[in-house]
Structures are given as structure tokens and as C-alpha cells.
Coordinates of C-alpha atoms in Angstrom, one line a residue:
X1 CA 118.4 182.2 113.1
X2 CA 122.4 181.5 112.7
X3 CA 123.2 182.2 116.5
X4 CA 120.3 180.3 117.9
X5 CA 121.6 177.4 115.2
X6 CA 125.0 177.3 116.1
X7 CA 123.5 177.2 119.6
X8 CA 121.4 174.2 119.0
X9 CA 124.7 172.3 116.9
X10 CA 126.5 173.3 120.4
X11 CA 123.8 171.5 122.3
X12 CA 123.1 168.5 120.0
X13 CA 127.0 167.3 121.4
X14 CA 125.9 166.9 124.8
X15 CA 125.4 162.6 126.0
X16 CA 122.1 161.1 125.8
X17 CA 122.0 160.7 129.0
X18 CA 121.5 164.5 129.5
X19 CA 119.1 165.0 126.9
X20 CA 116.9 162.4 128.7
X21 CA 117.2 164.7 131.8
X22 CA 115.9 167.1 129.7
X23 CA 113.8 165.0 128.1
X24 CA 111.6 164.4 132.0
X25 CA 111.8 168.0 132.5
X26 CA 110.0 168.5 128.7
X27 CA 107.4 166.2 130.0
X28 CA 106.4 167.9 133.1
X29 CA 105.9 171.0 131.2
X30 CA 104.1 169.7 128.2
X31 CA 102.0 167.4 130.3
X32 CA 101.5 168.8 134.1
X33 CA 102.2 172.2 133.0
X34 CA 100.7 173.0 129.6
X35 CA 98.9 170.4 128.2
X36 CA 100.2 170.4 125.0
X37 CA 97.3 168.9 122.6
X38 CA 96.1 166.5 125.4
X39 CA 93.1 167.1 124.3
X40 CA 93.4 165.8 120.6
X41 CA 95.5 162.8 122.2
X42 CA 92.9 161.8 124.2
X43 CA 90.1 162.1 121.5
X44 CA 92.5 160.2 119.0
X45 CA 93.1 157.2 121.8
X46 CA 89.3 157.1 122.7
X47 CA 88.1 157.0 118.7
X48 CA 91.2 154.4 118.1
X49 CA 90.4 151.8 121.1
X50 CA 86.7 152.3 122.0
X51 CA 86.8 149.2 123.8
X52 CA 89.8 150.5 125.7
X53 CA 89.0 151.4 130.0
X54 CA 89.5 155.5 130.7
X55 CA 92.2 154.0 132.9
X56 CA 94.0 151.8 130.7
X57 CA 93.7 155.1 128.2
X58 CA 95.8 157.1 130.6
X59 CA 98.2 155.1 131.2
X60 CA 99.1 154.6 127.2
X61 CA 98.4 158.5 127.1
X62 CA 101.3 159.0 129.9
X63 CA 103.5 156.5 127.9
X64 CA 103.0 158.7 124.5
X65 CA 104.3 162.1 126.4
X66 CA 107.5 160.3 127.7
X67 CA 107.9 159.0 124.2
X68 CA 107.1 162.2 122.2
X69 CA 109.9 164.3 124.6
X70 CA 112.3 161.4 124.2
X71 CA 111.5 161.9 119.8
X72 CA 111.5 166.0 120.8
X73 CA 115.4 165.3 122.3
X74 CA 116.6 162.5 119.9
X75 CA 116.0 165.1 116.7
X76 CA 118.3 167.4 118.8
X77 CA 120.9 164.9 119.1
X78 CA 119.8 163.8 115.5
X79 CA 122.0 167.0 114.0
X80 CA 125.7 166.0 115.8
X81 CA 124.9 162.1 115.9
X82 CA 127.4 159.3 114.6
X83 CA 127.1 156.4 112.6
X84 CA 128.6 154.3 114.5
X85 CA 126.3 155.5 117.7
X86 CA 123.5 154.7 115.4
X87 CA 124.1 151.5 114.2
X88 CA 124.6 150.7 117.6
X89 CA 121.0 152.5 118.6
X90 CA 119.2 151.0 115.8
X91 CA 119.1 147.7 115.2
X92 CA 118.0 146.8 111.5
X93 CA 116.7 143.4 111.8
X94 CA 115.7 141.6 108.0
X95 CA 118.0 143.6 105.5
X96 CA 118.0 140.5 103.2
X97 CA 115.5 142.2 101.5
X98 CA 117.2 145.0 100.2
X99 CA 119.5 142.1 98.8
X100 CA 116.5 140.8 97.3
X101 CA 115.4 143.6 96.0
X102 CA 118.8 144.7 94.2
X103 CA 119.3 141.1 92.9
X104 CA 115.7 141.4 91.6
X105 CA 116.6 145.0 89.8
X106 CA 114.0 146.8 91.4
X107 CA 114.6 149.9 93.8
X108 CA 113.0 149.8 97.2
X109 CA 109.9 151.6 98.3
X110 CA 110.4 151.7 102.2
X111 CA 107.2 152.6 104.2
X112 CA 107.3 154.1 107.5
X113 CA 104.8 155.3 109.9
X114 CA 104.9 157.8 112.4
X115 CA 106.3 155.6 114.9
X116 CA 108.9 156.6 117.4
X117 CA 111.6 157.1 116.2
X118 CA 111.3 157.6 112.7
X119 CA 114.4 160.6 112.4
X120 CA 116.3 157.7 113.3
X121 CA 115.8 155.4 110.8
X122 CA 118.3 157.5 108.3
X123 CA 121.2 155.8 109.0
X124 CA 120.3 152.7 107.0
X125 CA 121.6 154.2 103.7
X126 CA 125.8 153.5 105.3
X127 CA 124.2 149.6 105.7
X128 CA 122.4 148.8 102.1
X129 CA 123.6 147.4 99.2
X130 CA 122.3 150.1 97.1
X131 CA 124.1 152.9 96.5
X132 CA 120.9 155.8 96.8
X133 CA 119.0 156.2 99.0
X134 CA 115.8 159.2 99.2
X135 CA 114.5 160.2 102.8
X136 CA 111.2 162.0 101.3
X137 CA 110.4 165.2 103.4
X138 CA 107.4 167.8 103.5
X139 CA 108.6 171.4 103.2
X140 CA 108.2 173.5 105.7
X141 CA 107.5 177.9 105.6
X142 CA 111.1 179.4 106.6
X143 CA 113.5 178.9 104.3
X144 CA 116.6 179.0 107.1
X145 CA 114.7 176.1 108.8
X146 CA 113.5 174.2 105.1
X147 CA 117.9 174.0 104.6
X148 CA 118.5 173.2 108.2
X149 CA 116.0 170.2 108.5
X150 CA 117.2 168.7 104.9
X151 CA 120.7 169.4 105.8
X152 CA 119.6 167.0 108.4
X153 CA 117.7 164.6 106.2
X154 CA 121.0 164.3 104.1
X155 CA 123.6 163.0 106.4
X156 CA 125.2 159.8 106.4
X157 CA 125.2 159.5 102.5
X158 CA 121.2 160.3 101.9
X159 CA 119.9 162.6 99.5
X160 CA 116.8 164.2 100.5
X161 CA 113.8 165.0 98.3
X162 CA 110.7 167.0 98.3
X163 CA 107.2 165.5 98.8
X164 CA 105.9 167.3 95.3
X165 CA 109.1 166.5 93.4
X166 CA 109.7 162.5 94.6
X167 CA 107.1 160.9 91.7
X168 CA 108.4 162.3 89.4
X169 CA 112.3 161.7 90.3
X170 CA 111.1 157.8 90.8
X171 CA 109.8 157.6 87.4
X172 CA 113.4 159.2 85.4
X173 CA 115.2 157.4 87.6
X174 CA 116.7 154.0 86.8
X175 CA 114.4 151.2 88.2
X176 CA 117.6 149.7 88.6
X177 CA 118.1 148.5 92.1
X178 CA 120.4 150.6 93.3
X179 CA 117.5 153.4 94.7
X180 CA 115.9 153.5 98.1
X181 CA 113.4 156.1 99.2
X182 CA 112.2 156.1 102.0
X183 CA 108.3 157.0 102.4
X184 CA 106.8 158.1 106.2
X185 CA 103.5 157.0 104.5
X186 CA 100.4 158.0 107.2
X187 CA 100.9 161.6 106.4
X188 CA 97.6 163.5 106.5
X189 CA 96.5 164.8 102.8
X190 CA 95.8 168.5 102.1
X191 CA 92.1 168.6 102.6
X192 CA 92.5 169.6 98.7
X193 CA 94.3 166.3 97.9
X194 CA 92.1 164.1 99.7
X195 CA 90.2 161.5 97.7
X196 CA 90.4 157.6 98.8
X197 CA 89.8 156.6 102.8
X198 CA 89.9 153.1 104.6
X199 CA 89.1 152.3 107.8
X200 CA 91.7 152.9 110.2
X201 CA 92.6 152.6 113.7
X202 CA 88.5 152.7 114.1
X203 CA 88.2 155.3 112.6
X204 CA 87.8 156.5 108.5
X205 CA 91.0 158.2 107.5
X206 CA 91.9 160.2 104.5
X207 CA 95.1 158.7 103.1
X208 CA 97.9 159.0 100.5
X209 CA 97.9 157.3 97.1
X210 CA 100.9 158.5 95.5
X211 CA 103.3 156.0 96.1
X212 CA 100.6 153.4 95.3
X213 CA 99.9 154.4 92.1
X214 CA 103.6 153.9 91.8
X215 CA 102.6 149.6 92.5
X216 CA 100.7 149.6 89.4
X217 CA 103.0 151.3 87.2
X218 CA 106.3 150.0 88.2
X219 CA 107.6 146.8 88.8
X220 CA 109.5 148.2 92.6
X221 CA 110.1 146.0 95.7
X222 CA 108.3 147.7 98.8
X223 CA 108.5 147.6 102.2
X224 CA 107.0 147.7 105.6
X225 CA 109.6 148.7 107.8
X226 CA 107.7 147.8 112.0
X227 CA 109.6 150.2 114.2
X228 CA 109.4 149.1 118.2
X229 CA 111.4 151.0 121.0
X230 CA 113.0 148.5 122.8
X231 CA 114.0 150.8 125.6
X232 CA 115.2 154.9 126.2
X233 CA 117.7 155.2 123.1
X234 CA 118.0 151.7 121.9
X235 CA 115.4 150.9 118.7
X236 CA 114.8 147.9 116.5
X237 CA 113.3 148.1 113.0
X238 CA 111.7 145.1 110.9
X239 CA 112.0 145.1 107.2
X240 CA 109.2 142.8 105.6
X241 CA 108.6 142.0 102.0
X242 CA 105.0 143.5 100.8
X243 CA 104.1 141.5 98.2
X244 CA 101.1 141.5 95.9
X245 CA 98.1 138.3 96.2
X246 CA 98.0 138.1 92.5
X247 CA 100.6 138.9 89.7
X248 CA 101.0 141.9 90.0
X249 CA 99.4 144.8 92.5
X250 CA 96.7 146.4 91.8
X251 CA 94.9 149.9 92.8
X252 CA 94.6 150.0 96.0
X253 CA 96.3 146.9 97.4
X254 CA 99.6 148.5 98.9
X255 CA 98.0 151.6 100.7
X256 CA 95.7 148.6 102.2
X257 CA 98.7 146.1 103.1
X258 CA 100.8 149.2 104.4
X259 CA 97.8 150.6 106.9
X260 CA 96.8 147.4 107.6
X261 CA 100.8 146.4 109.3
X262 CA 100.7 150.2 110.4
X263 CA 97.7 149.1 112.5
X264 CA 99.3 146.6 113.4
X265 CA 102.3 147.5 115.1
X266 CA 100.4 150.5 116.9
X267 CA 97.8 147.4 118.9
X268 CA 101.1 146.1 120.1
X269 CA 102.5 149.3 121.5
X270 CA 100.0 152.0 121.1
X271 CA 101.8 154.6 123.1
X272 CA 104.5 155.0 120.6
X273 CA 102.5 156.8 117.3
X274 CA 102.2 159.6 116.9
X275 CA 98.6 160.3 118.9
X276 CA 99.2 164.2 118.6
X277 CA 98.9 164.8 115.0
X278 CA 95.4 166.1 114.0
X279 CA 95.3 163.0 111.9
X280 CA 91.4 162.5 111.4
X281 CA 90.4 166.1 110.3
X282 CA 89.8 166.0 107.0
X283 CA 87.2 162.9 107.6
X284 CA 84.4 165.0 105.6
X285 CA 86.7 165.3 102.3
X286 CA 86.7 161.8 102.2
X287 CA 85.3 161.0 98.6
X288 CA 85.5 156.9 98.0
X289 CA 86.5 154.9 100.7
X290 CA 88.2 151.3 100.9
X291 CA 86.3 147.6 101.8

């Protein structure tokens, strides 16, 4: 395994222009030859966009696979890409939200979706005024790759936290405006953890509520990350503060607002969302549906 990883590191040093040639080849293999998860992607698109024609859905499907293949090679590049190159390739807009939260002595909860390329916003730690940046990740079964993926998330001064540890860490960490927690918040809960659901992308959708529980117990700054692929290898992230309608957040308010914002982002550029993920497989386990 170490030999394989050393090869990956060496491979990762190739210029991105070479990676995109490889991405085109991967597209040919997984879309045209193998048909990787094409049934899942098409079903997700049909259910999410019932008013679109088969021709429109096919166009979205093909563009999705182009973006997905770019994501694959960009993830390999992430092992060695420099912070300077990432700061050129990923533009972070509306950074005032971080200075605002720091002046209010509130830690920040960043909420992103599976919009390409979410792996590249870790360089944010080199830009913001907060001293501590904690990307949240989910464990993988292989201990070897667990260590390597954690190392990838550990770059640029980040301190990765496993998903099961993060809530406890947030409660124990001083809420002083010096910490940012980075969630990819549209993960699918395990069937045993599904309780609450929302109507998201025209479907009954199980949602995580852990970060929502934080909103009613702590005075934190919640920020939505709107990610946009400008062109191949270049992205913009616009940060929007999520405010309560009243004096403070009520139960499920943050999770509803996050999914509403994410849905708007997906509708602007549907090919940039991770449609190969079985996002809706546990619909049957929802016990309470939000309005």
C-alpha cells in the first residue's frame, strides 16, 4: 500500500493540464464503456427535475460526468497542490462574514454541499482571521487510507475531525470566534440515524440534524458556502451568513435554510452536483417530515 501511495504522490505532481487529458480519458471509460452508476444518476435527475425533457436531462448527465471526472483528478492533485496555486484557482468571495463572526466572538459553522469541488476549499484556512480550522470528515474502512485522507485534509493548517467527534469538540472548544468548522452538510444519514426529512429537489430527503441542534444550544455563526465552477480548474465560493428569522434559531431552522440555499445553487448549475450518490435511498425511514 505504501508503494501505491508513493506512486500517487509522484503522479500528483503532474501539471493540471495533464490531469485534464487524463480526465477526458476517464470520462470515456466510465461513461461510454462502463456506464458507471448511469442508472442511479438518471433516476436522481428524473426525480429531481420532473419537468425537464429527456434531452435536457441527457445534457445535464453528460456534463455531470465531465465535472465528476475533473473532480477525481483534482482530488489526486490535492495531495501536492500548493496553497498559492489553490488561492489562484479558488476565489473566496465575501470574506467579511469571517471577520464579522470574529468580532462577535462567535465560532463559525460552514455548511457546504456536494458541489464540485468541495475538496479544494480547505485552503480557506490560510485566508481567514480565525486561528483554528476543522474540516469534518467521515471514516473510511481502511486504516491505511483513513490516515492518508486525514493527512490530505490536514494540509494548510487544518485540523480534521471525524464526524462522530465534532459535536463533542464544538461544545468543549471555547466559543470565542477563533474556530471554523467545515461541514459537507448534505451527507445521507445511516438508516439507523434517520429521523427528520425535508422536501429537497422534489423528493422526500433524509437529512442530518446534528449541526441544527447546535444552532439552538450555542450562539454560533452559520455560513452557507455557495460553490461555483467558473471553468475547468477554477472555482468561486461565495459565503453567506445564515441568520435566524427571530431573535435566535428555532429547531430545524438552520437545516431548512441550508437545504433551501443548496437547492437554489443546484438549480443554477445542476451538472455540478454529485448525482452518482444514492442520496435518497433511505426515504422510507423518515419519521418526521419538515414543512
